[in-house]
């Protein structure tokens, strides 16, 4: 038995909502890749300064910078959401 799809207004999202979702996803990707770029730039800067001397140290510092970045984003999102709730 074939499945048929009803084209009711509840099954179809308006074009404006689809565009808004695409913009939101694009901004999210930009923020994500921007964060990765900042993390790696910090690692490269430490390497240029001579602080990082071994390959494994790069990953350890990148991990620590990623933790700090996640914390920063979480705090930004939490404060933004809590101010909108007020």
PDB file of N, CA and C in Angstrom:
ATOM      1  N   UNK A   1       0.834  -1.166   0.000  1.00  0.00           N
ATOM      2  CA  UNK A   1       0.000   0.000   0.000  1.00  0.00           C
ATOM      3  C   UNK A   1       0.885   1.237   0.000  1.00  0.00           C
ATOM      4  N   UNK A   2       0.568   2.159  -0.871  1.00  0.00           N
ATOM      5  CA  UNK A   2       1.354   3.379  -0.976  1.00  0.00           C
ATOM      6  C   UNK A   2       0.853   4.408   0.023  1.00  0.00           C
ATOM      7  N   UNK A   3       1.799   5.150   0.521  1.00  0.00           N
ATOM      8  CA  UNK A   3       1.468   6.201   1.476  1.00  0.00           C
ATOM      9  C   UNK A   3       1.205   7.497   0.723  1.00  0.00           C
ATOM     10  N   UNK A   4       0.115   8.133   1.040  1.00  0.00           N
ATOM     11  CA  UNK A   4      -0.202   9.405   0.391  1.00  0.00           C
ATOM     12  C   UNK A   4      -0.025  10.531   1.392  1.00  0.00           C
ATOM     13  N   UNK A   5       0.419  11.646   0.892  1.00  0.00           N
ATOM     14  CA  UNK A   5       0.622  12.819   1.733  1.00  0.00           C
ATOM     15  C   UNK A   5      -0.475  13.829   1.457  1.00  0.00           C
ATOM     16  N   UNK A   6      -1.110  14.242   2.492  1.00  0.00           N
ATOM     17  CA  UNK A   6      -2.125  15.281   2.358  1.00  0.00           C
ATOM     18  C   UNK A   6      -1.441  16.636   2.384  1.00  0.00           C
ATOM     19  N   UNK A   7      -1.807  17.474   1.479  1.00  0.00           N
ATOM     20  CA  UNK A   7      -1.223  18.814   1.435  1.00  0.00           C
ATOM     21  C   UNK A   7      -2.164  19.781   2.134  1.00  0.00           C
ATOM     22  N   UNK A   8      -2.131  19.719   3.449  1.00  0.00           N
ATOM     23  CA  UNK A   8      -2.942  20.632   4.247  1.00  0.00           C
ATOM     24  C   UNK A   8      -2.044  21.739   4.767  1.00  0.00           C
ATOM     25  N   UNK A   9      -2.618  22.839   5.185  1.00  0.00           N
ATOM     26  CA  UNK A   9      -1.790  23.941   5.702  1.00  0.00           C
ATOM     27  C   UNK A   9      -0.907  23.533   6.876  1.00  0.00           C
ATOM     28  N   UNK A  10      -1.306  22.551   7.666  1.00  0.00           N
ATOM     29  CA  UNK A  10      -0.480  22.133   8.798  1.00  0.00           C
ATOM     30  C   UNK A  10       0.747  21.363   8.342  1.00  0.00           C
ATOM     31  N   UNK A  11       0.681  20.723   7.173  1.00  0.00           N
ATOM     32  CA  UNK A  11       1.817  19.964   6.667  1.00  0.00           C
ATOM     33  C   UNK A  11       2.798  20.826   5.888  1.00  0.00           C
ATOM     34  N   UNK A  12       2.395  22.006   5.479  1.00  0.00           N
ATOM     35  CA  UNK A  12       3.249  22.863   4.670  1.00  0.00           C
ATOM     36  C   UNK A  12       3.701  24.060   5.493  1.00  0.00           C
ATOM     37  N   UNK A  13       5.000  24.265   5.542  1.00  0.00           N
ATOM     38  CA  UNK A  13       5.535  25.436   6.238  1.00  0.00           C
ATOM     39  C   UNK A  13       5.560  26.600   5.265  1.00  0.00           C
ATOM     40  N   UNK A  14       5.204  27.776   5.716  1.00  0.00           N
ATOM     41  CA  UNK A  14       5.275  28.943   4.831  1.00  0.00           C
ATOM     42  C   UNK A  14       6.709  29.202   4.382  1.00  0.00           C
ATOM     43  N   UNK A  15       6.835  29.805   3.222  1.00  0.00           N
ATOM     44  CA  UNK A  15       8.163  30.081   2.663  1.00  0.00           C
ATOM     45  C   UNK A  15       8.968  30.984   3.585  1.00  0.00           C
ATOM     46  N   UNK A  16       8.317  31.902   4.275  1.00  0.00           N
ATOM     47  CA  UNK A  16       9.031  32.814   5.177  1.00  0.00           C
ATOM     48  C   UNK A  16       9.687  32.048   6.315  1.00  0.00           C
ATOM     49  N   UNK A  17       9.014  31.023   6.835  1.00  0.00           N
ATOM     50  CA  UNK A  17       9.597  30.217   7.907  1.00  0.00           C
ATOM     51  C   UNK A  17      10.801  29.435   7.413  1.00  0.00           C
ATOM     52  N   UNK A  18      10.737  28.934   6.182  1.00  0.00           N
ATOM     53  CA  UNK A  18      11.861  28.194   5.629  1.00  0.00           C
ATOM     54  C   UNK A  18      13.063  29.103   5.438  1.00  0.00           C
ATOM     55  N   UNK A  19      12.841  30.316   4.983  1.00  0.00           N
ATOM     56  CA  UNK A  19      13.935  31.268   4.802  1.00  0.00           C
ATOM     57  C   UNK A  19      14.537  31.619   6.153  1.00  0.00           C
ATOM     58  N   UNK A  20      13.692  31.848   7.153  1.00  0.00           N
ATOM     59  CA  UNK A  20      14.188  32.184   8.487  1.00  0.00           C
ATOM     60  C   UNK A  20      15.028  31.048   9.051  1.00  0.00           C
ATOM     61  N   UNK A  21      14.602  29.816   8.828  1.00  0.00           N
ATOM     62  CA  UNK A  21      15.359  28.667   9.301  1.00  0.00           C
ATOM     63  C   UNK A  21      16.712  28.588   8.605  1.00  0.00           C
ATOM     64  N   UNK A  22      16.754  28.828   7.300  1.00  0.00           N
ATOM     65  CA  UNK A  22      18.017  28.797   6.568  1.00  0.00           C
ATOM     66  C   UNK A  22      18.965  29.875   7.073  1.00  0.00           C
ATOM     67  N   UNK A  23      18.437  31.055   7.356  1.00  0.00           N
ATOM     68  CA  UNK A  23      19.270  32.141   7.880  1.00  0.00           C
ATOM     69  C   UNK A  23      19.811  31.762   9.247  1.00  0.00           C
ATOM     70  N   UNK A  24      18.957  31.191  10.095  1.00  0.00           N
ATOM     71  CA  UNK A  24      19.374  30.777  11.425  1.00  0.00           C
ATOM     72  C   UNK A  24      20.463  29.719  11.354  1.00  0.00           C
ATOM     73  N   UNK A  25      20.293  28.734  10.477  1.00  0.00           N
ATOM     74  CA  UNK A  25      21.307  27.694  10.321  1.00  0.00           C
ATOM     75  C   UNK A  25      22.609  28.274   9.798  1.00  0.00           C
ATOM     76  N   UNK A  26      22.526  29.203   8.869  1.00  0.00           N
ATOM     77  CA  UNK A  26      23.721  29.836   8.325  1.00  0.00           C
ATOM     78  C   UNK A  26      24.465  30.603   9.411  1.00  0.00           C
ATOM     79  N   UNK A  27      23.740  31.353  10.224  1.00  0.00           N
ATOM     80  CA  UNK A  27      24.369  32.096  11.314  1.00  0.00           C
ATOM     81  C   UNK A  27      24.993  31.140  12.317  1.00  0.00           C
ATOM     82  N   UNK A  28      24.313  30.028  12.587  1.00  0.00           N
ATOM     83  CA  UNK A  28      24.829  29.041  13.520  1.00  0.00           C
ATOM     84  C   UNK A  28      26.139  28.453  13.005  1.00  0.00           C
ATOM     85  N   UNK A  29      26.181  28.132  11.711  1.00  0.00           N
ATOM     86  CA  UNK A  29      27.406  27.599  11.119  1.00  0.00           C
ATOM     87  C   UNK A  29      28.516  28.638  11.151  1.00  0.00           C
ATOM     88  N   UNK A  30      28.179  29.887  10.856  1.00  0.00           N
ATOM     89  CA  UNK A  30      29.184  30.946  10.898  1.00  0.00           C
ATOM     90  C   UNK A  30      29.757  31.084  12.296  1.00  0.00           C
ATOM     91  N   UNK A  31      28.891  31.037  13.302  1.00  0.00           N
ATOM     92  CA  UNK A  31      29.356  31.129  14.681  1.00  0.00           C
ATOM     93  C   UNK A  31      30.236  29.940  15.038  1.00  0.00           C
ATOM     94  N   UNK A  32      29.829  28.751  14.594  1.00  0.00           N
ATOM     95  CA  UNK A  32      30.592  27.544  14.895  1.00  0.00           C
ATOM     96  C   UNK A  32      31.976  27.597  14.263  1.00  0.00           C
ATOM     97  N   UNK A  33      32.023  27.900  12.975  1.00  0.00           N
ATOM     98  CA  UNK A  33      33.312  27.946  12.298  1.00  0.00           C
ATOM     99  C   UNK A  33      34.149  29.130  12.772  1.00  0.00           C
ATOM    100  N   UNK A  34      33.502  30.205  13.148  1.00  0.00           N
ATOM    101  CA  UNK A  34      34.220  31.337  13.732  1.00  0.00           C
ATOM    102  C   UNK A  34      34.870  30.950  15.046  1.00  0.00           C
ATOM    103  N   UNK A  35      34.151  30.175  15.847  1.00  0.00           N
ATOM    104  CA  UNK A  35      34.706  29.693  17.114  1.00  0.00           C
ATOM    105  C   UNK A  35      35.896  28.776  16.872  1.00  0.00           C
ATOM    106  N   UNK A  36      35.757  27.877  15.912  1.00  0.00           N
ATOM    107  CA  UNK A  36      36.880  26.987  15.590  1.00  0.00           C
ATOM    108  C   UNK A  36      38.093  27.777  15.122  1.00  0.00           C
ATOM    109  N   UNK A  37      37.850  28.801  14.320  1.00  0.00           N
ATOM    110  CA  UNK A  37      38.952  29.622  13.817  1.00  0.00           C
ATOM    111  C   UNK A  37      39.643  30.353  14.964  1.00  0.00           C
ATOM    112  N   UNK A  38      38.864  30.892  15.901  1.00  0.00           N
ATOM    113  CA  UNK A  38      39.456  31.572  17.061  1.00  0.00           C
ATOM    114  C   UNK A  38      40.285  30.610  17.896  1.00  0.00           C
ATOM    115  N   UNK A  39      39.763  29.400  18.104  1.00  0.00           N
ATOM    116  CA  UNK A  39      40.487  28.397  18.892  1.00  0.00           C
ATOM    117  C   UNK A  39      41.815  28.074  18.226  1.00  0.00           C
ATOM    118  N   UNK A  40      41.784  27.803  16.933  1.00  0.00           N
ATOM    119  CA  UNK A  40      43.020  27.415  16.246  1.00  0.00           C
ATOM    120  C   UNK A  40      43.995  28.586  16.148  1.00  0.00           C
ATOM    121  N   UNK A  41      43.491  29.791  15.974  1.00  0.00           N
ATOM    122  CA  UNK A  41      44.377  30.959  15.958  1.00  0.00           C
ATOM    123  C   UNK A  41      45.097  31.113  17.290  1.00  0.00           C
ATOM    124  N   UNK A  42      44.407  30.841  18.390  1.00  0.00           N
ATOM    125  CA  UNK A  42      45.052  30.897  19.703  1.00  0.00           C
ATOM    126  C   UNK A  42      46.147  29.850  19.824  1.00  0.00           C
ATOM    127  N   UNK A  43      45.886  28.652  19.309  1.00  0.00           N
ATOM    128  CA  UNK A  43      46.887  27.586  19.346  1.00  0.00           C
ATOM    129  C   UNK A  43      48.109  27.976  18.519  1.00  0.00           C
ATOM    130  N   UNK A  44      47.883  28.495  17.326  1.00  0.00           N
ATOM    131  CA  UNK A  44      48.991  28.906  16.454  1.00  0.00           C
ATOM    132  C   UNK A  44      49.796  30.026  17.111  1.00  0.00           C
ATOM    133  N   UNK A  45      49.105  30.943  17.765  1.00  0.00           N
ATOM    134  CA  UNK A  45      49.794  32.041  18.447  1.00  0.00           C
ATOM    135  C   UNK A  45      50.695  31.503  19.562  1.00  0.00           C
ATOM    136  N   UNK A  46      50.204  30.540  20.337  1.00  0.00           N
ATOM    137  CA  UNK A  46      51.033  29.942  21.385  1.00  0.00           C
ATOM    138  C   UNK A  46      52.219  29.194  20.793  1.00  0.00           C
ATOM    139  N   UNK A  47      52.004  28.566  19.657  1.00  0.00           N
ATOM    140  CA  UNK A  47      53.097  27.858  18.988  1.00  0.00           C
ATOM    141  C   UNK A  47      54.149  28.851  18.496  1.00  0.00           C
ATOM    142  N   UNK A  48      53.701  29.969  17.949  1.00  0.00           N
ATOM    143  CA  UNK A  48      54.631  30.994  17.477  1.00  0.00           C
ATOM    144  C   UNK A  48      55.423  31.612  18.627  1.00  0.00           C
ATOM    145  N   UNK A  49      54.805  31.686  19.793  1.00  0.00           N
ATOM    146  CA  UNK A  49      55.474  32.249  20.964  1.00  0.00           C
ATOM    147  C   UNK A  49      56.444  31.259  21.598  1.00  0.00           C
ATOM    148  N   UNK A  50      56.410  30.001  21.159  1.00  0.00           N
ATOM    149  CA  UNK A  50      57.310  28.989  21.684  1.00  0.00           C
ATOM    150  C   UNK A  50      56.760  28.251  22.891  1.00  0.00           C
ATOM    151  N   UNK A  51      55.530  28.530  23.267  1.00  0.00           N
ATOM    152  CA  UNK A  51      54.928  27.854  24.415  1.00  0.00           C
ATOM    153  C   UNK A  51      54.591  26.408  24.060  1.00  0.00           C
ATOM    154  N   UNK A  52      54.106  26.194  22.853  1.00  0.00           N
ATOM    155  CA  UNK A  52      53.805  24.839  22.380  1.00  0.00           C
ATOM    156  C   UNK A  52      55.020  24.333  21.624  1.00  0.00           C
ATOM    157  N   UNK A  53      55.573  23.222  22.118  1.00  0.00           N
ATOM    158  CA  UNK A  53      56.770  22.674  21.489  1.00  0.00           C
ATOM    159  C   UNK A  53      56.557  21.266  20.951  1.00  0.00           C
ATOM    160  N   UNK A  54      55.508  20.597  21.414  1.00  0.00           N
ATOM    161  CA  UNK A  54      55.223  19.243  20.952  1.00  0.00           C
ATOM    162  C   UNK A  54      53.862  19.209  20.269  1.00  0.00           C
ATOM    163  N   UNK A  55      53.720  18.277  19.353  1.00  0.00           N
ATOM    164  CA  UNK A  55      52.469  18.155  18.596  1.00  0.00           C
ATOM    165  C   UNK A  55      51.276  17.878  19.514  1.00  0.00           C
ATOM    166  N   UNK A  56      51.465  17.033  20.515  1.00  0.00           N
ATOM    167  CA  UNK A  56      50.365  16.707  21.427  1.00  0.00           C
ATOM    168  C   UNK A  56      49.902  17.924  22.216  1.00  0.00           C
ATOM    169  N   UNK A  57      50.808  18.851  22.482  1.00  0.00           N
ATOM    170  CA  UNK A  57      50.436  20.065  23.215  1.00  0.00           C
ATOM    171  C   UNK A  57      49.431  20.903  22.429  1.00  0.00           C
ATOM    172  N   UNK A  58      49.514  20.870  21.108  1.00  0.00           N
ATOM    173  CA  UNK A  58      48.555  21.614  20.284  1.00  0.00           C
ATOM    174  C   UNK A  58      47.131  21.173  20.598  1.00  0.00           C
ATOM    175  N   UNK A  59      46.933  19.873  20.663  1.00  0.00           N
ATOM    176  CA  UNK A  59      45.595  19.339  20.888  1.00  0.00           C
ATOM    177  C   UNK A  59      45.122  19.595  22.312  1.00  0.00           C
ATOM    178  N   UNK A  60      46.041  19.536  23.264  1.00  0.00           N
ATOM    179  CA  UNK A  60      45.683  19.815  24.644  1.00  0.00           C
ATOM    180  C   UNK A  60      45.230  21.264  24.792  1.00  0.00           C
ATOM    181  N   UNK A  61      45.976  22.196  24.211  1.00  0.00           N
ATOM    182  CA  UNK A  61      45.594  23.608  24.276  1.00  0.00           C
ATOM    183  C   UNK A  61      44.308  23.867  23.484  1.00  0.00           C
ATOM    184  N   UNK A  62      44.169  23.231  22.335  1.00  0.00           N
ATOM    185  CA  UNK A  62      42.945  23.403  21.544  1.00  0.00           C
ATOM    186  C   UNK A  62      41.738  22.915  22.338  1.00  0.00           C
ATOM    187  N   UNK A  63      41.892  21.819  23.046  1.00  0.00           N
ATOM    188  CA  UNK A  63      40.805  21.296  23.873  1.00  0.00           C
ATOM    189  C   UNK A  63      40.443  22.292  24.966  1.00  0.00           C
ATOM    190  N   UNK A  64      41.448  22.860  25.624  1.00  0.00           N
ATOM    191  CA  UNK A  64      41.192  23.836  26.696  1.00  0.00           C
ATOM    192  C   UNK A  64      40.534  25.093  26.145  1.00  0.00           C
ATOM    193  N   UNK A  65      40.995  25.556  25.001  1.00  0.00           N
ATOM    194  CA  UNK A  65      40.371  26.735  24.385  1.00  0.00           C
ATOM    195  C   UNK A  65      38.926  26.427  23.977  1.00  0.00           C
ATOM    196  N   UNK A  66      38.679  25.199  23.509  1.00  0.00           N
ATOM    197  CA  UNK A  66      37.313  24.809  23.128  1.00  0.00           C
ATOM    198  C   UNK A  66      36.405  24.780  24.353  1.00  0.00           C
ATOM    199  N   UNK A  67      36.924  24.299  25.479  1.00  0.00           N
ATOM    200  CA  UNK A  67      36.142  24.325  26.718  1.00  0.00           C
ATOM    201  C   UNK A  67      35.766  25.750  27.095  1.00  0.00           C
ATOM    202  N   UNK A  68      36.732  26.653  27.012  1.00  0.00           N
ATOM    203  CA  UNK A  68      36.478  28.056  27.344  1.00  0.00           C
ATOM    204  C   UNK A  68      35.471  28.669  26.377  1.00  0.00           C
ATOM    205  N   UNK A  69      35.570  28.318  25.107  1.00  0.00           N
ATOM    206  CA  UNK A  69      34.647  28.847  24.098  1.00  0.00           C
ATOM    207  C   UNK A  69      33.224  28.333  24.347  1.00  0.00           C
ATOM    208  N   UNK A  70      33.093  27.054  24.677  1.00  0.00           N
ATOM    209  CA  UNK A  70      31.773  26.504  24.982  1.00  0.00           C
ATOM    210  C   UNK A  70      31.167  27.174  26.208  1.00  0.00           C
ATOM    211  N   UNK A  71      31.997  27.421  27.202  1.00  0.00           N
ATOM    212  CA  UNK A  71      31.516  28.101  28.404  1.00  0.00           C
ATOM    213  C   UNK A  71      31.053  29.512  28.062  1.00  0.00           C
ATOM    214  N   UNK A  72      31.819  30.212  27.233  1.00  0.00           N
ATOM    215  CA  UNK A  72      31.463  31.573  26.838  1.00  0.00           C
ATOM    216  C   UNK A  72      30.131  31.583  26.088  1.00  0.00           C
ATOM    217  N   UNK A  73      29.968  30.661  25.153  1.00  0.00           N
ATOM    218  CA  UNK A  73      28.734  30.598  24.369  1.00  0.00           C
ATOM    219  C   UNK A  73      27.552  30.254  25.266  1.00  0.00           C
ATOM    220  N   UNK A  74      27.754  29.329  26.193  1.00  0.00           N
ATOM    221  CA  UNK A  74      26.675  28.942  27.102  1.00  0.00           C
ATOM    222  C   UNK A  74      26.248  30.130  27.958  1.00  0.00           C
ATOM    223  N   UNK A  75      27.203  30.854  28.505  1.00  0.00           N
ATOM    224  CA  UNK A  75      26.878  32.014  29.333  1.00  0.00           C
ATOM    225  C   UNK A  75      26.165  33.070  28.498  1.00  0.00           C
ATOM    226  N   UNK A  76      26.642  33.307  27.277  1.00  0.00           N
ATOM    227  CA  UNK A  76      25.983  34.281  26.396  1.00  0.00           C
ATOM    228  C   UNK A  76      24.544  33.869  26.105  1.00  0.00           C
ATOM    229  N   UNK A  77      24.344  32.600  25.779  1.00  0.00           N
ATOM    230  CA  UNK A  77      23.002  32.109  25.465  1.00  0.00           C
ATOM    231  C   UNK A  77      22.107  32.151  26.702  1.00  0.00           C
ATOM    232  N   UNK A  78      22.649  31.754  27.851  1.00  0.00           N
ATOM    233  CA  UNK A  78      21.858  31.721  29.079  1.00  0.00           C
ATOM    234  C   UNK A  78      21.418  33.122  29.479  1.00  0.00           C
ATOM    235  N   UNK A  79      22.331  34.079  29.418  1.00  0.00           N
ATOM    236  CA  UNK A  79      21.963  35.443  29.797  1.00  0.00           C
ATOM    237  C   UNK A  79      21.012  36.047  28.776  1.00  0.00           C
ATOM    238  N   UNK A  80      21.186  35.711  27.511  1.00  0.00           N
ATOM    239  CA  UNK A  80      20.291  36.224  26.474  1.00  0.00           C
ATOM    240  C   UNK A  80      18.881  35.658  26.664  1.00  0.00           C
ATOM    241  N   UNK A  81      18.788  34.362  26.931  1.00  0.00           N
ATOM    242  CA  UNK A  81      17.480  33.730  27.119  1.00  0.00           C
ATOM    243  C   UNK A  81      16.812  34.193  28.404  1.00  0.00           C
ATOM    244  N   UNK A  82      17.584  34.404  29.467  1.00  0.00           N
ATOM    245  CA  UNK A  82      16.981  34.825  30.726  1.00  0.00           C
ATOM    246  C   UNK A  82      16.495  36.269  30.651  1.00  0.00           C
ATOM    247  N   UNK A  83      17.169  37.128  29.880  1.00  0.00           N
ATOM    248  CA  UNK A  83      16.697  38.506  29.743  1.00  0.00           C
ATOM    249  C   UNK A  83      15.466  38.569  28.854  1.00  0.00           C
ATOM    250  N   UNK A  84      15.350  37.670  27.892  1.00  0.00           N
ATOM    251  CA  UNK A  84      14.161  37.642  27.043  1.00  0.00           C
ATOM    252  C   UNK A  84      12.950  37.135  27.823  1.00  0.00           C
ATOM    253  N   UNK A  85      13.184  36.265  28.806  1.00  0.00           N
ATOM    254  CA  UNK A  85      12.084  35.724  29.600  1.00  0.00           C
ATOM    255  C   UNK A  85      11.496  36.788  30.526  1.00  0.00           C
ATOM    256  N   UNK A  86      12.301  37.778  30.878  1.00  0.00           N
ATOM    257  CA  UNK A  86      11.801  38.833  31.770  1.00  0.00           C
ATOM    258  C   UNK A  86      10.952  39.752  30.999  1.00  0.00           C
TER     259      UNK A  86
END
